[in-house]
Short mmCIF file of C-alpha atoms and ligand atoms in Angstrom, two decimals:
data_model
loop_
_atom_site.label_atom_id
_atom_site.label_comp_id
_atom_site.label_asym_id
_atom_site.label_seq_id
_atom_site.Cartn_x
_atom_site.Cartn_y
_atom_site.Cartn_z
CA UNK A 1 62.26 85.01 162.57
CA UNK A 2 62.49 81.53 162.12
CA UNK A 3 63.64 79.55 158.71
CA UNK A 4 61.38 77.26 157.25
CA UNK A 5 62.19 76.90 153.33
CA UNK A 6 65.58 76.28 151.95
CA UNK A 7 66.96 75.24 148.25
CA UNK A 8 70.17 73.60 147.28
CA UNK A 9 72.08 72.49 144.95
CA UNK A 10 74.44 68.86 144.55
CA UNK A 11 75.95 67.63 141.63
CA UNK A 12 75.83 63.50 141.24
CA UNK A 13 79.95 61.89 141.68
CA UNK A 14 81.73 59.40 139.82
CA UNK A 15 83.75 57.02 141.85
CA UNK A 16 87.08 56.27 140.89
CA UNK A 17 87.96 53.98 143.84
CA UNK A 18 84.34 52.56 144.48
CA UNK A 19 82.01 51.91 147.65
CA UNK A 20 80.15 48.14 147.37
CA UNK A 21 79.45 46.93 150.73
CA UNK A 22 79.08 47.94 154.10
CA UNK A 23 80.09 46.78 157.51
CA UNK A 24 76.84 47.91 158.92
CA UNK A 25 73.99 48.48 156.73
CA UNK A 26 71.50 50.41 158.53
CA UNK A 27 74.35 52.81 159.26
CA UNK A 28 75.64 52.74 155.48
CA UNK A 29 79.62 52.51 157.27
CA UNK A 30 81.00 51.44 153.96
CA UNK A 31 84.04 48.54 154.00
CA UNK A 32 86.62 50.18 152.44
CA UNK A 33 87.53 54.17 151.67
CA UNK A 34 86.65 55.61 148.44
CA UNK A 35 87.37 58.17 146.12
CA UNK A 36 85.17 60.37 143.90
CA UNK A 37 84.59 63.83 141.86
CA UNK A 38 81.62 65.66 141.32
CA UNK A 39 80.35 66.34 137.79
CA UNK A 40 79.65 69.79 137.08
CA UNK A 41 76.49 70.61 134.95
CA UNK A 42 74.67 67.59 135.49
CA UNK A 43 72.67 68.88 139.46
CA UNK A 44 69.88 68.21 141.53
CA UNK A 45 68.21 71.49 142.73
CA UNK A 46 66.23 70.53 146.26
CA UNK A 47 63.95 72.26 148.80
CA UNK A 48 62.73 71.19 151.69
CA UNK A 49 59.67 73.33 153.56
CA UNK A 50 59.22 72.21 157.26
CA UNK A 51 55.67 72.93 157.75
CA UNK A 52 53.15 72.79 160.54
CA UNK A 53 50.30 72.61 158.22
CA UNK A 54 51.27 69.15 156.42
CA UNK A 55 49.67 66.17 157.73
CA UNK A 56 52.45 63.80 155.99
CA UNK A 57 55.94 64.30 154.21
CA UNK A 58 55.45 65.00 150.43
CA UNK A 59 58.32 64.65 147.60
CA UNK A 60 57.58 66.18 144.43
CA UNK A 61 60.07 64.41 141.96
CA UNK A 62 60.79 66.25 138.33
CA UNK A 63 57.18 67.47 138.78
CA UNK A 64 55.13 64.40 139.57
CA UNK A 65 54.06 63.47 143.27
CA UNK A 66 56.13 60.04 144.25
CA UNK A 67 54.38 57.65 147.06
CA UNK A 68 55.79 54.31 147.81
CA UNK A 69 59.60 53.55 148.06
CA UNK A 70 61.13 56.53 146.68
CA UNK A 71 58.42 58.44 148.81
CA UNK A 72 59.26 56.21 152.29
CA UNK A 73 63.37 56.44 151.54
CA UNK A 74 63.23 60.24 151.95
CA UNK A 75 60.71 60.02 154.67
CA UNK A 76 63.47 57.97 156.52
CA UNK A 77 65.61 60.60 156.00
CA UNK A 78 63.40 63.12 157.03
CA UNK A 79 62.83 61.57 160.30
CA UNK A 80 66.90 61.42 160.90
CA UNK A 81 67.07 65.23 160.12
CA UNK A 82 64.08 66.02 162.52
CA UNK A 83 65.58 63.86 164.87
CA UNK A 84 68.94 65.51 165.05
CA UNK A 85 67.41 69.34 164.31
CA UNK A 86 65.08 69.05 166.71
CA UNK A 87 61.92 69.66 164.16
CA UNK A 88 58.05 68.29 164.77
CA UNK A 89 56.77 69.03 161.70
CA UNK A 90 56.47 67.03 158.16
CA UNK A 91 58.35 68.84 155.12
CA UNK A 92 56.95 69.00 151.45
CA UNK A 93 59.99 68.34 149.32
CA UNK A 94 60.30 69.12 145.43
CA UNK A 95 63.61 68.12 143.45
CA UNK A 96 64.08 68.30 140.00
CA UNK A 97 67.41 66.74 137.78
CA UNK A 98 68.84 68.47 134.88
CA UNK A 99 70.34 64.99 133.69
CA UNK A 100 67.67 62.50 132.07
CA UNK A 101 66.99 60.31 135.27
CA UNK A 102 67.00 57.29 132.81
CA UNK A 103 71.00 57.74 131.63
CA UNK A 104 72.26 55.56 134.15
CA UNK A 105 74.00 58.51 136.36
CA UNK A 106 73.61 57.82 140.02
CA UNK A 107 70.86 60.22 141.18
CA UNK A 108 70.59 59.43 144.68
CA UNK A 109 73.94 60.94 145.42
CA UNK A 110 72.67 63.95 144.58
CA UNK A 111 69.91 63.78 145.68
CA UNK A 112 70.19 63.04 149.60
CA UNK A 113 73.13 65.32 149.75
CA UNK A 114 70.73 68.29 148.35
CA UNK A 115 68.12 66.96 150.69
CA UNK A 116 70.36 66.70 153.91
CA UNK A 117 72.06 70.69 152.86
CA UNK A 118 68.55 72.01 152.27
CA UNK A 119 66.35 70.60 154.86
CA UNK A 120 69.34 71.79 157.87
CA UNK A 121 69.51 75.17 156.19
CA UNK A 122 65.55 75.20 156.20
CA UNK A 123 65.56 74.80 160.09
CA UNK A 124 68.01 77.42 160.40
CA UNK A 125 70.91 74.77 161.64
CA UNK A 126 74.62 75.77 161.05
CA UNK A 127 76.02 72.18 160.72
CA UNK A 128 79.69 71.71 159.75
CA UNK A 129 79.99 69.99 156.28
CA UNK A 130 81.65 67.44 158.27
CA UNK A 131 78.18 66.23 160.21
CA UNK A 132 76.49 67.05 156.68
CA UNK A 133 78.25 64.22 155.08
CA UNK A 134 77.64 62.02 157.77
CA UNK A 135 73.91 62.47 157.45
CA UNK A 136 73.69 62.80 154.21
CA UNK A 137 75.30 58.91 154.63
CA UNK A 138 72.42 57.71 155.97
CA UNK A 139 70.44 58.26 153.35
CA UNK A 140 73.15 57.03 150.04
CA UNK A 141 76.50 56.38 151.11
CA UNK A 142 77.90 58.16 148.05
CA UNK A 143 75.67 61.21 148.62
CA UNK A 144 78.59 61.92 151.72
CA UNK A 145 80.55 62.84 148.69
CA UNK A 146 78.55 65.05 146.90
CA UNK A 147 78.65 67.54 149.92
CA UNK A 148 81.93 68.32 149.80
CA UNK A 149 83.26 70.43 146.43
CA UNK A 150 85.97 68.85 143.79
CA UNK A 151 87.65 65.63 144.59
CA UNK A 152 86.63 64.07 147.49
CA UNK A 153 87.45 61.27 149.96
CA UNK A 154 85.52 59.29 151.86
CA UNK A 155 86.57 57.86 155.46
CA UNK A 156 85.35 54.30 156.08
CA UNK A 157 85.24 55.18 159.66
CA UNK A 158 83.75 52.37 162.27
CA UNK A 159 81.44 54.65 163.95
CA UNK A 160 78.57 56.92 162.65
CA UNK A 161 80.77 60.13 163.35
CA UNK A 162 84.05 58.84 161.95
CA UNK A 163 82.45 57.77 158.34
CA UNK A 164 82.33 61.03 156.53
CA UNK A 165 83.95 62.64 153.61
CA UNK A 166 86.03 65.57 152.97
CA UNK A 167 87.72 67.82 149.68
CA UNK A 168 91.32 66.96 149.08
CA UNK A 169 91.69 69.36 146.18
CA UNK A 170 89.21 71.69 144.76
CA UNK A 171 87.47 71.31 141.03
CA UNK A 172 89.93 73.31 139.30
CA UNK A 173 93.16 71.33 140.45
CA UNK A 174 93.24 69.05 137.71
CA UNK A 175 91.50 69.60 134.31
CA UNK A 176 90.06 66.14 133.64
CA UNK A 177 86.94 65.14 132.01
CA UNK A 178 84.01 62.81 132.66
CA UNK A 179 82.71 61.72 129.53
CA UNK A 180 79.70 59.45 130.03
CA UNK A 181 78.66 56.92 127.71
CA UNK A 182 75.46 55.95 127.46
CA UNK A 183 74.56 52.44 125.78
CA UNK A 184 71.17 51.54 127.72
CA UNK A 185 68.21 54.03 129.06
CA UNK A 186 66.99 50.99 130.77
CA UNK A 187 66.30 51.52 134.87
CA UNK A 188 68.48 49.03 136.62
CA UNK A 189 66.41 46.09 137.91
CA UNK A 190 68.80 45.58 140.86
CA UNK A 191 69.99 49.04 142.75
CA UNK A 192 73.06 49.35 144.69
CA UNK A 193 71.14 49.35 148.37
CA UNK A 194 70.32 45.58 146.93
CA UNK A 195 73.95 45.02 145.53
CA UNK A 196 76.04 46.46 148.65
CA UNK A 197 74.08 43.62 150.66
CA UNK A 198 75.15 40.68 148.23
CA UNK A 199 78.62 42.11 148.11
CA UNK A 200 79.74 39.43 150.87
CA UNK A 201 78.47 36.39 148.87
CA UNK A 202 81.05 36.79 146.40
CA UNK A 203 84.52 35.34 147.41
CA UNK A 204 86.28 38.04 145.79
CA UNK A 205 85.05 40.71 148.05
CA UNK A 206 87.60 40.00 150.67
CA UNK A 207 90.50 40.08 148.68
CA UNK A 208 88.95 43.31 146.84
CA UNK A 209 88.72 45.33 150.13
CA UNK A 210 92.15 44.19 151.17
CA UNK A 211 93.66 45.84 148.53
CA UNK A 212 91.21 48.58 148.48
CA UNK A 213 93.76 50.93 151.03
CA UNK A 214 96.75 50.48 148.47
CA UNK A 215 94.59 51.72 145.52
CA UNK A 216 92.79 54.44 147.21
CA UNK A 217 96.34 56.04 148.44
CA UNK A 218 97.87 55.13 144.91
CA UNK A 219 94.77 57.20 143.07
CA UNK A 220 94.64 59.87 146.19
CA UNK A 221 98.73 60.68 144.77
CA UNK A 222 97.78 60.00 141.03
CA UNK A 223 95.47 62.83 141.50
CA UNK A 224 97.51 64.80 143.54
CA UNK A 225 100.34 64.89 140.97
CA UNK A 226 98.03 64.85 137.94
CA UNK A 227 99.42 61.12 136.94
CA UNK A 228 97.26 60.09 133.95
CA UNK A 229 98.58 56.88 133.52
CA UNK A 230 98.85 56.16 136.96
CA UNK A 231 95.31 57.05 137.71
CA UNK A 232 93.85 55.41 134.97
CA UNK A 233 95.55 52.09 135.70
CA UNK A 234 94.43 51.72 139.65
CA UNK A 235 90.93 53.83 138.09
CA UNK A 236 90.28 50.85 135.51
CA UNK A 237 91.76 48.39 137.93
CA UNK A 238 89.35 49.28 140.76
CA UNK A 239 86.01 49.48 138.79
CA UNK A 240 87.31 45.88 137.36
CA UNK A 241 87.48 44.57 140.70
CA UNK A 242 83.99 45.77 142.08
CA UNK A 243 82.60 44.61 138.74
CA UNK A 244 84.01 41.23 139.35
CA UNK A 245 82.69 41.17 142.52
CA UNK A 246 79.25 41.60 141.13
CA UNK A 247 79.24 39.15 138.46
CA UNK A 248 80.82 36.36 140.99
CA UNK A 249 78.04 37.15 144.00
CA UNK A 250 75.01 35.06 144.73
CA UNK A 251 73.01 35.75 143.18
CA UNK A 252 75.40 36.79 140.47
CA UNK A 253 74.84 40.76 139.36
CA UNK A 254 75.75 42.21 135.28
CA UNK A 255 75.34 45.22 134.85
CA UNK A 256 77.19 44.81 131.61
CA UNK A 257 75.97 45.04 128.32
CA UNK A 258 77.07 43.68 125.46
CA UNK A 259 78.05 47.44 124.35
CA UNK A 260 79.40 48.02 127.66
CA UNK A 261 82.20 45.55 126.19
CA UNK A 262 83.10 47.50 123.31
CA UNK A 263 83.09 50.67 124.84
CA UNK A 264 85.65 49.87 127.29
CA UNK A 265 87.92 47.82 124.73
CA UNK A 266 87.63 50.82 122.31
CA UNK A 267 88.89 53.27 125.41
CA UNK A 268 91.94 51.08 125.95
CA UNK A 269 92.74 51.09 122.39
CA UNK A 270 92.32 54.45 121.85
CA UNK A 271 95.11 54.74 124.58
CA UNK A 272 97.41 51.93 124.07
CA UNK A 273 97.34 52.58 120.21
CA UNK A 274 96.69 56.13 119.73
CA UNK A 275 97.69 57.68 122.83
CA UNK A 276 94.91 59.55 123.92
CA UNK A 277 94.53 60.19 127.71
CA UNK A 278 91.66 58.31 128.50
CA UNK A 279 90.26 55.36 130.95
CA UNK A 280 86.98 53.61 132.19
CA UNK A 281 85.36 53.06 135.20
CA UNK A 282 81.58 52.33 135.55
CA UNK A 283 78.83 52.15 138.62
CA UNK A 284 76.54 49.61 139.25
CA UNK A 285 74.92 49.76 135.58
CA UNK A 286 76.01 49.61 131.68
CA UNK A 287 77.07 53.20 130.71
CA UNK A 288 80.47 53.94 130.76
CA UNK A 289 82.63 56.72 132.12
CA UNK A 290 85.25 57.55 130.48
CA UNK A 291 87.98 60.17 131.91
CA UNK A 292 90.18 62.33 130.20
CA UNK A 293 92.36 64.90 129.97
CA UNK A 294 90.74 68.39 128.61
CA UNK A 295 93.03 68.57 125.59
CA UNK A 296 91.80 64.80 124.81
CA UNK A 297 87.73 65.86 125.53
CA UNK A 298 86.52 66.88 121.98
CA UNK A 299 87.81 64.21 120.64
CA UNK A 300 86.92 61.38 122.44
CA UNK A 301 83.89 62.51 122.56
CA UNK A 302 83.52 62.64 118.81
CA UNK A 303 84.77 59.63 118.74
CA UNK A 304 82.38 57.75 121.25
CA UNK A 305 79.35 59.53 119.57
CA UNK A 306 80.55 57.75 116.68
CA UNK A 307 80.54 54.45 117.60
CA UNK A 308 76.75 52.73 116.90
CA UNK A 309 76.56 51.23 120.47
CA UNK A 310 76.49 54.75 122.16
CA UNK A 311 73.08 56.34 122.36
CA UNK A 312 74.29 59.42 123.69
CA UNK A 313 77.25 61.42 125.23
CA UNK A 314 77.65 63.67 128.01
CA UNK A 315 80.33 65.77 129.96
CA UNK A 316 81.45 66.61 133.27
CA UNK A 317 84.52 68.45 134.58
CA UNK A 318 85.31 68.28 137.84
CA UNK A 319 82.18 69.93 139.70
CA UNK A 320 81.42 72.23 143.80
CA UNK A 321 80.23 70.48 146.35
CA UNK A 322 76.57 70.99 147.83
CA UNK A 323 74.95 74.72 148.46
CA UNK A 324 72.00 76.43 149.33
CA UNK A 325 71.11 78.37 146.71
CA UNK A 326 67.85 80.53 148.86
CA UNK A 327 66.53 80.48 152.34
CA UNK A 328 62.91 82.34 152.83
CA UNK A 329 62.14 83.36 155.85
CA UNK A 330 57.96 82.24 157.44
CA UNK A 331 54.89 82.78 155.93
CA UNK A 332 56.06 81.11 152.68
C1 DP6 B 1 78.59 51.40 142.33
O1 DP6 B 1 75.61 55.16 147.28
O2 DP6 B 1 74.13 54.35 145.42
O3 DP6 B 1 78.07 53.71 142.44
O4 DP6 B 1 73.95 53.80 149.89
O5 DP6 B 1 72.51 52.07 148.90
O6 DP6 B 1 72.33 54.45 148.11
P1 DP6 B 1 73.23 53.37 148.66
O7 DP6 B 1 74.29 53.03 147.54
P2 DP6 B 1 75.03 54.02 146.54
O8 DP6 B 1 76.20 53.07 146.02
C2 DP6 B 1 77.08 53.51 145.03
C3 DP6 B 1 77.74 52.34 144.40
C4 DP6 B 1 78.60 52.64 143.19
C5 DP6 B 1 80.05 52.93 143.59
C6 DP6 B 1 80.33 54.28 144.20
O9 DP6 B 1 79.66 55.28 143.86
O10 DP6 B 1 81.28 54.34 145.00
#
């Protein structure tokens, strides 16, 4: 009996040694390594149906029916899985997010690694996670992450099969917290597909991504030996750096806010001054994630919520990596 409908499940990463740039765009081969975790509690839930009796790829987003860009980006997708699964039909696709898609938390990570895990488990394909990640590449480079569960690395790699990412310890190896806060609601005018192909117009992207090795073996250890201080200094070091980037490419890119500002000068006071276990790092918009120890959670979160720049607060521990959740079996 043949497979047709699958569901999974990804949780959305935070980076904290980030991916801006690639070597080669069309395959998203990033220029540097990175490092992320996934956030547990914030997920996308996917399925894909392969049908015969579509005449076009649909995508059903939170509900409504999408048609141009976000509708042709998964159709490109699509056409990579059928390509390597060996599939002739189109695929109705309905995903839904549990985190407000206006919060500023990357949702295409997610949401191609969902996509990739669902529509291979659909047409009855065993791939290894390894040649998951590398697909779900293709479609976001940080969705490679999102496959894999806990705290993840990513492989530049110079080839399509040697980019992909892997688990280097699971969720529950280190008790940290993502605390995200968020100052704006405000859809990003430029996205990152945009910002990874202005990344070479800024003259700081070389030196950035020679140093990006060092850091991504320093925070690969920091994590390894639960180093807070450590981690947070390459952590706030790196986002810096990719920030900088931004702001110096042409055209120049902020994604800072005004609040951004405070929020991340509070955070390093709260540390320096009060010794709480905390850093920053952000992605390519205005909200801030802020990391911290467990015992440290309540309370910086009390304290964020308190500050007038923060609209709202939410938290991630370390989170699994993609899964199908159901497979049905023809005449769905
Ligand atoms: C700033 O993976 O969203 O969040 O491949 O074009 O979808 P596309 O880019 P994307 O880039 C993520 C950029 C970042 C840093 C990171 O997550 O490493």
């Amino acid at each position: 009996m043949q497979i047709r409908s699958a569901t999974a499940v990804a949780h959305p990463n935070i980076a904290f040694i980030k991916y801006w740039g690639n070597a080669d765009d069309m395959l998203r081969l990033p220029v540097n390594s990175t490092i992320s975790m996934n956030l547990d509690g914030l997920e996308t839930k996917t399925t894909v149906i392969w049908s015969g009796d579509l005449a076009t790829d649909q995508l059903i987003l939170n509900g409504s029916p999408q048609s141009g860009a976000p509708l042709q980006r998964v159709v490109t997708h699509l056409d990579l899985l059928r390509q390597r699964l060996d599939i002739n039909t189109h695929a109705l696709v309905e995903s839904t997010n549990n985190f407000p898609t206006g919060a500023g938390i990357a949702s295409s990570a997610a949401a191609f690694a969902a996509l990739t895990v669902a529509g291979a488990a659909a047409a009855g394909a065993s791939l290894s996670e390894r040649e998951l990640t590398t697909l779900a590449r293709r479609g976001s480079g940080s969705a490679a992450r999102s496959v894999p569960t806990g705290f993840v690395e990513w492989h530049a790699g110079n080839t399509n099969e040697a980019s992909y990412a892997e688990s280097f310890a699971p969720p529950d190896y280190w008790d940290i917290v993502d605390i995200i806060a968020v100052v704006s609601r405000e859809h990003k005018e430029v996205g990152s597909t945009a910002g990874h192909r202005s990344a070479a117009t800024s003259d700081l992207q070389a030196t950035r991504v020679a140093g990006a090795p060092e850091r991504f073996n320093i925070c690969r250890q920091a994590i390894l030996d639960r180093d807070f201080a450590t981690f947070a200094e390459v952590v706030e070091h790196d986002s810096n750096l990719m920030h900088a980037v931004m702001m110096t490419s042409r055209p120049p890119l902020f994604y800072w806010l005004p609040p951004t500002l405070t929020v991340i000068d509070t955070v390093r006071r709260w540390r320096d001054q009060e010794g709480l276990q905390v850093c920053y790092t952000l992605d390519a918009g205005p909200n801030v994630h802020c990391v911290c120890v467990r015992k440290d959670a309540q309370k910086v979160s009390t304290k964020l919520r308190a500050l007038s720049e923060v609209l709202g607060v939410l938290s991630a521990a370390p989170g699994d990596g993609c899964r199908v959740l159901r497979l049905d079996k023809d005449n769905i």
